[in-house]
Structures are given as structure tokens and as C-alpha cells.
């Protein structure tokens, strides 16, 4: 799905400060979600690779021009 602002991102980098892990990902659905306030959800595989549990947070860098 396209983000609400009309731009399709080529890549985002998810970074977990607590363990230093960072990975690039392709966004599929961006928010913010009215019900949860989340800007973006991670796939279960990406969350696992980053060492995250459900409802933990990470920083996300959005690359408009790809990376």
C-alpha cells in the first residue's frame, strides 16, 4: 500500500539501539495507524532478525531515493 503522503519508499532501515542491530527492509504498509499510533509494522521475520519481541520499538530511517 502507498503511504498516505503519496510517496512510495524504496527502503527503510530499522535500527534497535539496545542491541545495535540494523537491517534494510522494503516497506509494504505505512501509517500512522489511527488505532495503534504506530508509524509502521515490521514483518515477523524482520522483527525476529532484529531481536525484537511484539510491541517493542525500534528507530526507522526512511530513504526516499532508495539505498
mmCIF file with all atom_site columns, C-alpha atoms in Angstrom:
data_model
loop_
_atom_site.group_PDB
_atom_site.id
_atom_site.type_symbol
_atom_site.label_atom_id
_atom_site.label_alt_id
_atom_site.label_comp_id
_atom_site.label_asym_id
_atom_site.label_entity_id
_atom_site.label_seq_id
_atom_site.pdbx_PDB_ins_code
_atom_site.Cartn_x
_atom_site.Cartn_y
_atom_site.Cartn_z
_atom_site.occupancy
_atom_site.B_iso_or_equiv
_atom_site.pdbx_formal_charge
_atom_site.auth_seq_id
_atom_site.auth_comp_id
_atom_site.auth_asym_id
_atom_site.auth_atom_id
_atom_site.pdbx_PDB_model_num
ATOM 1  C CA . UNK A 1 1  ? 0.000  0.000   0.000  1.00 0.00 ? 1  UNK A CA 1
ATOM 2  C CA . UNK A 1 2  ? 1.109  3.522   -0.632 1.00 0.00 ? 2  UNK A CA 1
ATOM 3  C CA . UNK A 1 3  ? 1.898  5.718   2.346  1.00 0.00 ? 3  UNK A CA 1
ATOM 4  C CA . UNK A 1 4  ? -0.756 8.375   2.962  1.00 0.00 ? 4  UNK A CA 1
ATOM 5  C CA . UNK A 1 5  ? 1.539  11.169  1.792  1.00 0.00 ? 5  UNK A CA 1
ATOM 6  C CA . UNK A 1 6  ? 1.614  9.622   -1.700 1.00 0.00 ? 6  UNK A CA 1
ATOM 7  C CA . UNK A 1 7  ? 5.288  8.629   -1.872 1.00 0.00 ? 7  UNK A CA 1
ATOM 8  C CA . UNK A 1 8  ? 6.371  5.039   -2.145 1.00 0.00 ? 8  UNK A CA 1
ATOM 9  C CA . UNK A 1 9  ? 9.567  4.432   -0.178 1.00 0.00 ? 9  UNK A CA 1
ATOM 10 C CA . UNK A 1 10 ? 12.189 2.204   -1.709 1.00 0.00 ? 10 UNK A CA 1
ATOM 11 C CA . UNK A 1 11 ? 13.850 1.266   1.560  1.00 0.00 ? 11 UNK A CA 1
ATOM 12 C CA . UNK A 1 12 ? 13.776 1.813   5.286  1.00 0.00 ? 12 UNK A CA 1
ATOM 13 C CA . UNK A 1 13 ? 16.435 0.948   7.814  1.00 0.00 ? 13 UNK A CA 1
ATOM 14 C CA . UNK A 1 14 ? 15.211 -0.448  11.117 1.00 0.00 ? 14 UNK A CA 1
ATOM 15 C CA . UNK A 1 15 ? 17.665 0.016   13.986 1.00 0.00 ? 15 UNK A CA 1
ATOM 16 C CA . UNK A 1 16 ? 17.465 -1.367  17.527 1.00 0.00 ? 16 UNK A CA 1
ATOM 17 C CA . UNK A 1 17 ? 19.622 0.798   19.762 1.00 0.00 ? 17 UNK A CA 1
ATOM 18 C CA . UNK A 1 18 ? 19.574 -1.695  22.662 1.00 0.00 ? 18 UNK A CA 1
ATOM 19 C CA . UNK A 1 19 ? 21.425 -4.388  20.694 1.00 0.00 ? 19 UNK A CA 1
ATOM 20 C CA . UNK A 1 20 ? 22.980 -2.393  17.833 1.00 0.00 ? 20 UNK A CA 1
ATOM 21 C CA . UNK A 1 21 ? 21.260 -4.410  15.090 1.00 0.00 ? 21 UNK A CA 1
ATOM 22 C CA . UNK A 1 22 ? 20.188 -2.670  11.877 1.00 0.00 ? 22 UNK A CA 1
ATOM 23 C CA . UNK A 1 23 ? 18.618 -4.070  8.727  1.00 0.00 ? 23 UNK A CA 1
ATOM 24 C CA . UNK A 1 24 ? 17.279 -2.656  5.490  1.00 0.00 ? 24 UNK A CA 1
ATOM 25 C CA . UNK A 1 25 ? 13.715 -3.508  4.543  1.00 0.00 ? 25 UNK A CA 1
ATOM 26 C CA . UNK A 1 26 ? 11.153 -2.684  1.885  1.00 0.00 ? 26 UNK A CA 1
ATOM 27 C CA . UNK A 1 27 ? 8.075  -1.039  3.387  1.00 0.00 ? 27 UNK A CA 1
ATOM 28 C CA . UNK A 1 28 ? 4.754  -2.593  2.482  1.00 0.00 ? 28 UNK A CA 1
ATOM 29 C CA . UNK A 1 29 ? 2.332  -0.599  4.628  1.00 0.00 ? 29 UNK A CA 1
ATOM 30 C CA . UNK A 1 30 ? 2.967  2.713   6.359  1.00 0.00 ? 30 UNK A CA 1
ATOM 31 C CA . UNK A 1 31 ? 0.802  4.549   8.882  1.00 0.00 ? 31 UNK A CA 1
ATOM 32 C CA . UNK A 1 32 ? 0.304  6.122   11.187 1.00 0.00 ? 32 UNK A CA 1
ATOM 33 C CA . UNK A 1 33 ? -2.356 3.660   12.278 1.00 0.00 ? 33 UNK A CA 1
ATOM 34 C CA . UNK A 1 34 ? -5.217 5.522   13.938 1.00 0.00 ? 34 UNK A CA 1
ATOM 35 C CA . UNK A 1 35 ? -5.920 2.680   16.374 1.00 0.00 ? 35 UNK A CA 1
ATOM 36 C CA . UNK A 1 36 ? -2.345 1.960   17.490 1.00 0.00 ? 36 UNK A CA 1
ATOM 37 C CA . UNK A 1 37 ? -0.418 5.152   16.700 1.00 0.00 ? 37 UNK A CA 1
ATOM 38 C CA . UNK A 1 38 ? 2.319  3.061   15.063 1.00 0.00 ? 38 UNK A CA 1
ATOM 39 C CA . UNK A 1 39 ? 4.023  4.502   12.011 1.00 0.00 ? 39 UNK A CA 1
ATOM 40 C CA . UNK A 1 40 ? 4.912  1.125   10.549 1.00 0.00 ? 40 UNK A CA 1
ATOM 41 C CA . UNK A 1 41 ? 4.778  -2.572  11.452 1.00 0.00 ? 41 UNK A CA 1
ATOM 42 C CA . UNK A 1 42 ? 7.676  -4.957  10.892 1.00 0.00 ? 42 UNK A CA 1
ATOM 43 C CA . UNK A 1 43 ? 7.264  -8.380  9.393  1.00 0.00 ? 43 UNK A CA 1
ATOM 44 C CA . UNK A 1 44 ? 7.655  -11.213 11.904 1.00 0.00 ? 44 UNK A CA 1
ATOM 45 C CA . UNK A 1 45 ? 10.875 -12.305 10.156 1.00 0.00 ? 45 UNK A CA 1
ATOM 46 C CA . UNK A 1 46 ? 12.424 -8.831  10.303 1.00 0.00 ? 46 UNK A CA 1
ATOM 47 C CA . UNK A 1 47 ? 11.429 -8.400  13.951 1.00 0.00 ? 47 UNK A CA 1
ATOM 48 C CA . UNK A 1 48 ? 12.998 -11.767 14.787 1.00 0.00 ? 48 UNK A CA 1
ATOM 49 C CA . UNK A 1 49 ? 16.203 -10.918 12.887 1.00 0.00 ? 49 UNK A CA 1
ATOM 50 C CA . UNK A 1 50 ? 16.413 -7.647  14.846 1.00 0.00 ? 50 UNK A CA 1
ATOM 51 C CA . UNK A 1 51 ? 15.844 -9.452  18.145 1.00 0.00 ? 51 UNK A CA 1
ATOM 52 C CA . UNK A 1 52 ? 12.539 -7.666  18.817 1.00 0.00 ? 52 UNK A CA 1
ATOM 53 C CA . UNK A 1 53 ? 9.506  -9.015  20.642 1.00 0.00 ? 53 UNK A CA 1
ATOM 54 C CA . UNK A 1 54 ? 5.910  -7.933  19.949 1.00 0.00 ? 54 UNK A CA 1
ATOM 55 C CA . UNK A 1 55 ? 5.271  -4.270  20.832 1.00 0.00 ? 55 UNK A CA 1
ATOM 56 C CA . UNK A 1 56 ? 8.952  -3.388  21.291 1.00 0.00 ? 56 UNK A CA 1
ATOM 57 C CA . UNK A 1 57 ? 10.150 -0.290  19.451 1.00 0.00 ? 57 UNK A CA 1
ATOM 58 C CA . UNK A 1 58 ? 12.916 0.458   17.001 1.00 0.00 ? 58 UNK A CA 1
ATOM 59 C CA . UNK A 1 59 ? 14.076 3.534   15.117 1.00 0.00 ? 59 UNK A CA 1
ATOM 60 C CA . UNK A 1 60 ? 13.280 3.695   11.398 1.00 0.00 ? 60 UNK A CA 1
ATOM 61 C CA . UNK A 1 61 ? 15.132 5.753   8.800  1.00 0.00 ? 61 UNK A CA 1
ATOM 62 C CA . UNK A 1 62 ? 13.188 6.314   5.567  1.00 0.00 ? 62 UNK A CA 1
ATOM 63 C CA . UNK A 1 63 ? 15.159 6.566   2.337  1.00 0.00 ? 63 UNK A CA 1
ATOM 64 C CA . UNK A 1 64 ? 13.073 8.409   -0.277 1.00 0.00 ? 64 UNK A CA 1
ATOM 65 C CA . UNK A 1 65 ? 15.522 7.716   -3.119 1.00 0.00 ? 65 UNK A CA 1
ATOM 66 C CA . UNK A 1 66 ? 16.319 4.151   -2.183 1.00 0.00 ? 66 UNK A CA 1
ATOM 67 C CA . UNK A 1 67 ? 19.522 2.805   -0.728 1.00 0.00 ? 67 UNK A CA 1
#
